[in-house]
Coordinates of N, CA, C and O in Angstrom, one line a residue:
I1 N 0.9 -1.2 0.0 CA 0.0 0.0 0.0 C 0.9 1.2 0.0 O 1.7 1.4 0.9
T2 N 0.8 2.0 -1.0 CA 1.5 3.3 -1.1 C 0.5 4.4 -1.0 O -0.4 4.5 -1.8
F3 N 0.6 5.3 0.0 CA -0.3 6.4 0.2 C 0.1 7.4 -0.8 O 1.3 7.7 -1.1
A4 N -0.9 8.0 -1.5 CA -0.7 9.1 -2.4 C 0.1 10.3 -1.8 O -0.1 10.5 -0.6
V5 N 0.9 11.0 -2.5 CA 1.7 12.1 -2.0 C 0.8 13.1 -1.4 O 1.2 13.8 -0.4
N6 N -0.4 13.3 -1.9 CA -1.3 14.3 -1.3 C -2.1 13.9 -0.1 O -2.8 14.6 0.5
V7 N -1.9 12.6 0.3 CA -2.5 12.1 1.6 C -1.7 12.6 2.7 O -0.5 12.1 2.9
R8 N -2.2 13.5 3.5 CA -1.4 14.1 4.6 C -2.3 14.3 5.8 O -3.5 14.3 5.7
G9 N -1.7 14.5 6.9 CA -2.5 14.7 8.2 C -2.5 13.5 9.0 O -1.5 12.8 9.2
V10 N -3.7 13.2 9.6 CA -3.8 12.1 10.6 C -5.0 11.2 10.1 O -6.1 11.6 9.8
I11 N -4.7 9.9 10.1 CA -5.7 8.9 10.0 C -6.0 8.4 11.4 O -5.1 7.7 12.0
S12 N -7.1 8.7 11.9 CA -7.5 8.4 13.3 C -8.4 7.3 13.3 O -9.5 7.3 12.8
L13 N -8.0 6.2 13.9 CA -8.7 4.9 13.9 C -9.6 4.8 15.2 O -9.2 5.0 16.3
S14 N -10.9 4.6 15.0 CA -11.8 4.4 16.1 C -12.0 2.9 16.5 O -12.5 2.6 17.5
T15 N -11.6 2.0 15.6 CA -11.6 0.6 15.8 C -10.3 0.0 15.3 O -9.7 0.6 14.4
A16 N -10.0 -1.2 15.7 CA -8.7 -1.8 15.3 C -8.8 -2.2 13.8 O -9.9 -2.6 13.3
L17 N -7.7 -2.1 13.2 CA -7.6 -2.6 11.8 C -7.6 -4.2 11.8 O -7.2 -4.8 12.8
P18 N -7.9 -4.8 10.7 CA -7.8 -6.3 10.7 C -6.3 -6.7 10.9 O -5.4 -6.0 10.5
P19 N -6.1 -7.9 11.5 CA -4.7 -8.4 11.6 C -4.1 -8.6 10.2 O -4.8 -8.9 9.3
I20 N -2.8 -8.4 10.2 CA -2.0 -8.6 9.0 C -1.8 -10.1 8.8 O -1.2 -10.8 9.7
T21 N -2.2 -10.7 7.7 CA -2.1 -12.2 7.5 C -1.2 -12.6 6.3 O -1.0 -13.8 6.1
E22 N -0.8 -11.6 5.5 CA 0.1 -11.9 4.4 C 1.1 -10.7 4.3 O 0.8 -9.6 4.8
A23 N 2.2 -10.9 3.6 CA 3.2 -9.9 3.5 C 2.6 -8.6 3.1 O 1.8 -8.5 2.2
L24 N 3.1 -7.5 3.8 CA 2.5 -6.2 3.5 C 3.6 -5.1 3.6 O 4.5 -5.2 4.5
T25 N 3.6 -4.2 2.6 CA 4.4 -3.0 2.6 C 3.6 -1.8 2.7 O 2.7 -1.6 1.9
L26 N 3.8 -0.9 3.7 CA 3.1 0.3 3.8 C 4.1 1.4 3.6 O 5.1 1.5 4.3
T27 N 3.8 2.3 2.6 CA 4.7 3.4 2.3 C 4.0 4.7 2.3 O 3.1 5.0 1.6
G28 N 4.4 5.5 3.3 CA 3.8 6.9 3.5 C 4.6 7.9 2.9 O 5.8 7.7 2.5
P29 N 4.1 9.2 2.9 CA 4.9 10.3 2.3 C 6.0 10.9 3.2 O 6.8 11.7 2.7
G30 N 6.0 10.4 4.4 CA 7.0 10.9 5.4 C 6.4 11.0 6.8 O 5.2 11.3 6.9
A31 N 7.1 10.7 7.8 CA 6.6 10.6 9.2 C 6.1 12.0 9.6 O 5.1 12.1 10.4
S32 N 6.6 13.1 9.1 CA 6.1 14.4 9.5 C 4.9 14.8 8.7 O 4.2 15.8 8.9
E33 N 4.5 14.0 7.7 CA 3.4 14.3 6.8 C 2.1 13.5 7.1 O 1.0 13.9 6.8
L34 N 2.3 12.2 7.6 CA 1.1 11.4 7.7 C 1.3 10.5 9.0 O 2.3 9.9 9.2
A35 N 0.3 10.6 9.9 CA 0.2 9.8 11.1 C -1.0 8.8 11.0 O -2.0 9.2 10.6
V36 N -0.8 7.6 11.6 CA -1.8 6.7 11.8 C -1.9 6.5 13.3 O -0.9 6.1 13.9
E37 N -3.1 6.7 13.9 CA -3.2 6.7 15.3 C -4.5 6.0 15.8 O -5.5 6.0 15.0
R38 N -4.4 5.5 17.0 CA -5.7 5.1 17.7 C -6.3 6.4 18.2 O -5.6 7.2 18.9
A39 N -7.6 6.6 17.9 CA -8.2 7.8 18.4 C -8.3 7.8 19.9 O -8.4 6.8 20.5
S40 N -8.1 9.0 20.5 CA -8.0 9.0 22.0 C -9.3 8.6 22.7 O -9.3 8.1 23.8
S41 N -10.4 8.6 22.0 CA -11.7 8.2 22.5 C -12.0 6.7 22.2 O -13.0 6.2 22.7
A42 N -11.1 6.1 21.5 CA -11.4 4.7 21.1 C -11.0 3.7 22.2 O -10.2 4.0 23.0
P43 N -11.5 2.5 22.1 CA -11.1 1.5 23.1 C -9.6 1.1 22.8 O -9.1 1.5 21.8
D44 N -9.0 0.4 23.7 CA -7.6 0.0 23.5 C -7.4 -0.9 22.4 O -8.2 -1.9 22.2
F45 N -6.4 -0.7 21.5 CA -6.0 -1.6 20.5 C -4.6 -1.1 20.0 O -4.3 0.0 20.1
R46 N -3.9 -2.0 19.4 CA -2.6 -1.7 18.7 C -2.9 -1.1 17.3 O -3.9 -1.5 16.7
V47 N -2.0 -0.3 16.8 CA -2.2 0.3 15.5 C -2.1 -0.8 14.4 O -3.0 -0.9 13.5
F48 N -1.0 -1.5 14.4 CA -0.8 -2.6 13.4 C -0.5 -3.9 14.1 O 0.4 -3.9 14.9
D49 N -1.2 -5.0 13.7 CA -1.0 -6.3 14.3 C -0.6 -7.3 13.3 O -1.4 -7.8 12.5
N50 N 0.7 -7.7 13.3 CA 1.2 -8.8 12.5 C 1.5 -10.0 13.4 O 2.6 -10.2 13.8
N51 N 0.5 -10.7 13.8 CA 0.6 -11.8 14.7 C 0.7 -13.2 14.0 O 0.6 -14.2 14.5
S52 N 1.0 -13.1 12.7 CA 1.1 -14.3 11.8 C 2.6 -14.7 11.7 O 3.4 -13.9 11.1
D53 N 3.0 -15.8 12.3 CA 4.4 -16.2 12.3 C 5.0 -16.2 10.9 O 4.4 -16.9 10.0
G54 N 6.1 -15.5 10.7 CA 6.8 -15.5 9.4 C 6.3 -14.6 8.3 O 6.9 -14.5 7.3
V55 N 5.3 -13.9 8.6 CA 4.7 -12.9 7.6 C 5.5 -11.6 7.6 O 5.5 -11.0 8.7
A56 N 6.1 -11.2 6.5 CA 6.9 -10.0 6.5 C 6.1 -8.7 6.5 O 5.0 -8.6 5.9
L57 N 6.6 -7.7 7.3 CA 5.9 -6.4 7.3 C 7.0 -5.4 7.1 O 8.1 -5.4 7.7
S58 N 6.8 -4.4 6.2 CA 7.7 -3.3 5.9 C 6.9 -2.0 6.0 O 5.8 -1.9 5.4
V59 N 7.4 -1.1 6.8 CA 6.7 0.2 7.0 C 7.7 1.3 6.8 O 8.8 1.3 7.3
S60 N 7.3 2.4 6.0 CA 8.2 3.5 5.8 C 7.3 4.8 5.7 O 6.2 4.8 5.3
G61 N 7.9 5.9 6.2 CA 7.3 7.2 6.0 C 6.0 7.5 6.7 O 5.1 8.2 6.1
L62 N 5.9 7.0 7.9 CA 4.7 7.2 8.7 C 5.0 7.5 10.1 O 6.1 7.1 10.6
T63 N 4.1 8.2 10.8 CA 4.1 8.2 12.3 C 3.0 7.2 12.8 O 1.9 7.2 12.2
I64 N 3.4 6.4 13.8 CA 2.4 5.5 14.4 C 2.3 5.9 15.9 O 3.3 5.9 16.6
R65 N 1.1 6.3 16.3 CA 1.0 6.8 17.6 C -0.3 6.4 18.3 O -1.3 6.1 17.7
N66 N -0.2 6.5 19.6 CA -1.3 6.3 20.5 C -1.9 4.9 20.6 O -3.0 4.7 21.0
G67 N -1.2 3.9 20.0 CA -1.6 2.5 20.2 C -1.6 2.2 21.7 O -0.7 2.6 22.4
R68 N -2.5 1.4 22.2 CA -2.5 1.1 23.6 C -3.2 -0.3 23.8 O -4.3 -0.5 23.3
V69 N -2.4 -1.2 24.4 CA -3.0 -2.5 24.8 C -2.6 -2.8 26.2 O -1.5 -2.5 26.6
S70 N -3.5 -3.4 26.9 CA -3.2 -3.8 28.3 C -3.2 -5.3 28.3 O -4.1 -6.0 27.7
G71 N -2.3 -5.9 29.1 CA -2.2 -7.3 29.1 C -1.7 -8.0 27.9 O -1.9 -9.2 27.7
S72 N -1.1 -7.2 27.0 CA -0.6 -7.7 25.7 C 0.7 -6.9 25.3 O 1.2 -6.1 26.0
T73 N 1.1 -7.1 24.0 CA 2.4 -6.6 23.6 C 2.2 -5.7 22.3 O 1.2 -5.9 21.6
G74 N 3.2 -4.8 22.1 CA 3.2 -4.0 20.9 C 2.1 -3.0 20.8 O 1.1 -3.3 20.0
G75 N 2.2 -1.9 21.4 CA 1.2 -0.8 21.3 C 1.1 -0.2 19.9 O 0.0 0.0 19.3
G76 N 2.2 0.0 19.3 CA 2.3 0.5 17.9 C 2.2 -0.6 16.9 O 1.3 -0.6 16.0
I77 N 3.2 -1.5 17.0 CA 3.2 -2.7 16.1 C 3.5 -3.9 16.9 O 4.5 -3.9 17.7
R78 N 2.8 -5.0 16.7 CA 3.2 -6.3 17.2 C 3.6 -7.1 15.9 O 2.8 -7.2 15.0
S79 N 4.8 -7.6 15.9 CA 5.3 -8.3 14.7 C 5.8 -9.7 15.0 O 6.7 -9.8 15.9
R80 N 5.4 -10.7 14.3 CA 5.9 -12.1 14.5 C 6.5 -12.6 13.2 O 6.7 -13.8 13.0
G81 N 6.9 -11.6 12.3 CA 7.6 -12.0 11.1 C 8.7 -11.0 10.8 O 8.9 -10.1 11.6
P82 N 9.5 -11.2 9.8 CA 10.5 -10.2 9.4 C 9.9 -8.8 9.4 O 8.9 -8.6 8.8
L83 N 10.7 -7.9 10.0 CA 10.2 -6.5 10.1 C 11.2 -5.5 9.5 O 12.4 -5.6 9.9
T84 N 10.8 -4.6 8.7 CA 11.6 -3.5 8.2 C 10.9 -2.2 8.4 O 9.8 -2.0 8.0
L85 N 11.6 -1.3 9.1 CA 11.1 0.0 9.4 C 12.1 1.1 8.9 O 13.3 1.0 9.2
D86 N 11.6 2.0 8.1 CA 12.4 3.1 7.6 C 11.7 4.4 7.6 O 10.6 4.5 7.0
G87 N 12.2 5.3 8.4 CA 11.6 6.7 8.5 C 10.3 6.6 9.2 O 9.4 7.4 8.8
V88 N 10.2 5.8 10.2 CA 8.9 5.7 11.0 C 9.1 6.3 12.3 O 10.2 6.2 13.0
H89 N 8.1 7.1 12.8 CA 8.2 7.7 14.1 C 7.1 7.0 15.0 O 5.9 7.0 14.6
F90 N 7.5 6.5 16.1 CA 6.6 5.9 17.1 C 6.5 6.8 18.3 O 7.5 7.1 18.9
S91 N 5.3 7.2 18.7 CA 5.1 8.1 19.8 C 3.9 7.8 20.5 O 2.8 7.6 19.9
G92 N 4.0 7.9 21.9 CA 2.8 7.8 22.7 C 2.1 6.4 22.7 O 0.9 6.4 23.1
N93 N 2.8 5.4 22.4 CA 2.2 4.0 22.4 C 2.5 3.4 23.7 O 3.5 3.7 24.4
S94 N 1.6 2.4 24.1 CA 1.9 1.7 25.4 C 1.4 0.3 25.3 O 0.4 0.0 24.6
A95 N 2.1 -0.6 26.1 CA 1.7 -2.0 26.1 C 2.5 -2.6 27.3 O 3.3 -1.9 28.0
D96 N 2.2 -3.8 27.6 CA 2.9 -4.5 28.7 C 4.4 -4.7 28.3 O 5.3 -4.7 29.1
R97 N 4.6 -5.0 27.0 CA 6.0 -5.2 26.5 C 6.0 -4.6 25.1 O 5.1 -4.8 24.3
G98 N 7.1 -3.9 24.8 CA 7.3 -3.2 23.5 C 6.2 -2.2 23.3 O 5.4 -2.3 22.4
G99 N 6.3 -1.1 24.0 CA 5.3 0.0 23.9 C 5.2 0.5 22.4 O 4.1 0.6 21.9
G100 N 6.3 0.8 21.8 CA 6.3 1.2 20.4 C 6.2 0.0 19.5 O 5.3 -0.1 18.6
V101 N 7.1 -1.0 19.6 CA 7.1 -2.2 18.8 C 7.5 -3.4 19.6 O 8.4 -3.3 20.4
D102 N 6.8 -4.5 19.4 CA 7.2 -5.8 20.0 C 7.5 -6.7 18.8 O 6.7 -7.0 18.0
Q103 N 8.8 -7.1 18.7 CA 9.3 -8.0 17.6 C 9.7 -9.3 18.2 O 10.6 -9.3 19.0
L104 N 9.2 -10.4 17.7 CA 9.5 -11.7 18.2 C 10.0 -12.7 17.1 O 9.3 -12.8 16.0
F105 N 11.1 -13.4 17.3 CA 11.5 -14.6 16.6 C 11.9 -14.4 15.1 O 12.1 -15.4 14.4
H106 N 12.0 -13.2 14.7 CA 12.5 -12.9 13.3 C 13.3 -11.7 13.3 O 13.3 -10.8 14.1
D107 N 14.2 -11.6 12.2 CA 15.0 -10.4 12.1 C 14.3 -9.2 11.9 O 13.1 -9.2 11.4
A108 N 14.9 -8.1 12.3 CA 14.3 -6.7 12.1 C 15.4 -5.8 11.6 O 16.6 -5.9 12.0
V109 N 15.0 -4.8 10.8 CA 15.9 -3.8 10.3 C 15.2 -2.4 10.6 O 14.1 -2.2 10.2
I110 N 15.9 -1.6 11.4 CA 15.3 -0.3 11.8 C 16.3 0.8 11.3 O 17.4 0.8 11.7
R111 N 15.8 1.7 10.4 CA 16.6 2.7 9.8 C 15.9 4.1 9.9 O 14.7 4.1 9.6
N112 N 16.6 5.1 10.3 CA 16.0 6.5 10.3 C 14.7 6.6 11.0 O 13.8 7.3 10.6
C113 N 14.6 5.9 12.1 CA 13.4 5.9 12.9 C 13.5 6.7 14.2 O 14.7 6.9 14.7
T114 N 12.4 7.1 14.8 CA 12.4 7.7 16.1 C 11.4 7.0 17.0 O 10.2 6.8 16.6
F115 N 11.8 6.7 18.2 CA 10.9 6.1 19.2 C 10.9 7.1 20.4 O 11.9 7.3 21.0
S116 N 9.8 7.7 20.6 CA 9.7 8.7 21.7 C 8.5 8.6 22.5 O 7.4 8.4 21.9
N117 N 8.6 8.7 23.8 CA 7.5 8.7 24.7 C 6.6 7.5 24.6 O 5.4 7.7 24.7
N118 N 7.1 6.4 24.4 CA 6.4 5.1 24.5 C 6.6 4.5 25.9 O 7.6 4.7 26.5
I119 N 5.6 3.7 26.3 CA 5.7 3.1 27.7 C 5.3 1.7 27.7 O 4.4 1.2 27.0
A120 N 6.1 0.9 28.5 CA 5.8 -0.5 28.6 C 6.4 -1.0 29.9 O 7.3 -0.3 30.5
F121 N 6.0 -2.2 30.4 CA 6.7 -2.8 31.6 C 8.1 -3.2 31.2 O 9.1 -3.0 31.9
N122 N 8.3 -3.7 29.9 CA 9.6 -4.1 29.4 C 9.7 -3.5 28.0 O 8.8 -3.7 27.2
G123 N 10.8 -2.8 27.7 CA 11.0 -2.3 26.3 C 10.1 -1.2 26.0 O 9.2 -1.3 25.1
G124 N 10.2 0.0 26.7 CA 9.3 1.1 26.4 C 9.2 1.4 25.0 O 8.1 1.6 24.4
G125 N 10.3 1.6 24.2 CA 10.2 2.0 22.8 C 10.2 0.7 21.9 O 9.4 0.7 21.0
Y126 N 11.0 -0.2 22.2 CA 11.2 -1.4 21.3 C 11.6 -2.6 22.2 O 12.5 -2.5 23.0
F127 N 11.0 -3.7 21.9 CA 11.3 -5.0 22.5 C 11.6 -6.0 21.5 O 10.8 -6.2 20.5
F128 N 12.7 -6.7 21.6 CA 13.1 -7.8 20.6 C 13.4 -9.0 21.4 O 14.2 -9.0 22.3
Q129 N 12.9 -10.1 20.9 CA 13.2 -11.4 21.5 C 13.6 -12.3 20.3 O 12.7 -12.7 19.5
G130 N 14.9 -12.6 20.1 CA 15.3 -13.4 19.0 C 15.2 -14.8 19.3 O 14.9 -15.2 20.4
N131 N 15.4 -15.6 18.3 CA 15.3 -17.1 18.5 C 16.3 -17.7 17.5 O 16.1 -17.6 16.3
G132 N 17.3 -18.4 18.0 CA 18.2 -19.1 17.2 C 19.0 -18.1 16.3 O 19.1 -18.4 15.1
G133 N 19.6 -17.1 16.8 CA 20.5 -16.2 16.1 C 19.8 -15.0 15.3 O 20.4 -14.4 14.5
R134 N 18.5 -14.8 15.6 CA 17.8 -13.7 14.9 C 18.4 -12.4 15.4 O 18.9 -12.3 16.6
L135 N 18.4 -11.3 14.6 CA 19.0 -10.1 14.9 C 18.1 -8.9 14.6 O 17.3 -8.9 13.7
T136 N 18.3 -7.8 15.4 CA 17.8 -6.5 15.0 C 18.9 -5.6 14.7 O 19.9 -5.5 15.4
R137 N 18.9 -5.0 13.5 CA 19.9 -4.0 13.1 C 19.3 -2.6 13.1 O 18.2 -2.4 12.5
I138 N 19.9 -1.7 13.9 CA 19.4 -0.4 14.1 C 20.4 0.6 13.6 O 21.6 0.6 14.0
N139 N 20.0 1.4 12.6 CA 20.9 2.4 12.0 C 20.2 3.8 12.0 O 19.1 3.9 11.7
N140 N 21.0 4.8 12.4 CA 20.6 6.2 12.3 C 19.2 6.4 12.9 O 18.3 7.1 12.3
S141 N 19.0 5.9 14.1 CA 17.7 6.0 14.7 C 17.8 6.6 16.1 O 18.9 6.5 16.7
T142 N 16.7 7.2 16.7 CA 16.8 7.8 18.0 C 15.7 7.2 18.9 O 14.6 7.0 18.5
F143 N 16.2 7.0 20.1 CA 15.3 6.6 21.2 C 15.3 7.6 22.3 O 16.4 7.9 22.8
S144 N 14.2 8.2 22.6 CA 14.2 9.2 23.7 C 12.9 9.3 24.4 O 11.8 9.2 23.8
G145 N 13.0 9.5 25.7 CA 11.8 9.6 26.5 C 10.9 8.4 26.7 O 9.8 8.5 27.1
N146 N 11.4 7.3 26.2 CA 10.6 6.0 26.4 C 10.8 5.5 27.9 O 11.8 5.8 28.5
R147 N 9.8 4.9 28.4 CA 9.9 4.4 29.8 C 9.5 2.9 29.9 O 8.5 2.5 29.2
S148 N 10.2 2.2 30.7 CA 9.9 0.9 31.1 C 9.4 1.0 32.6 O 10.2 1.6 33.4
R149 N 8.3 0.5 32.9 CA 7.7 0.7 34.3 C 8.3 -0.4 35.2 O 8.6 -1.4 34.9

């Protein structure tokens, strides 16, 4: 999914999006141009949910904010497959683990991203649990103001 260049502002979600069940690439015009968020009046849910083992997710050029889950993981993104993030800003997300992103059992590449003011019991901004040599590669990214309770 590539958002048109003229799609700007905020996509405010009042209900959760369907879970990601097949490989998906989301390309936005830039994190300062387009945000996808859980509406403040909405019930708790994560913004993007890739709970399908091995399904690849790639996100670029977006802000992901205000995702919130209690008793679960990944307020902004929960990922159980290979994950690539480029130019994504995560802000104000919360969960029990991985407030911004919870990444399990697959490699991840994070480039040019910002994780700010996300909250979790473990991994305020980002939580990674590898399995059998899996890695997260982080380049040119900033983590600030995230909290683990």
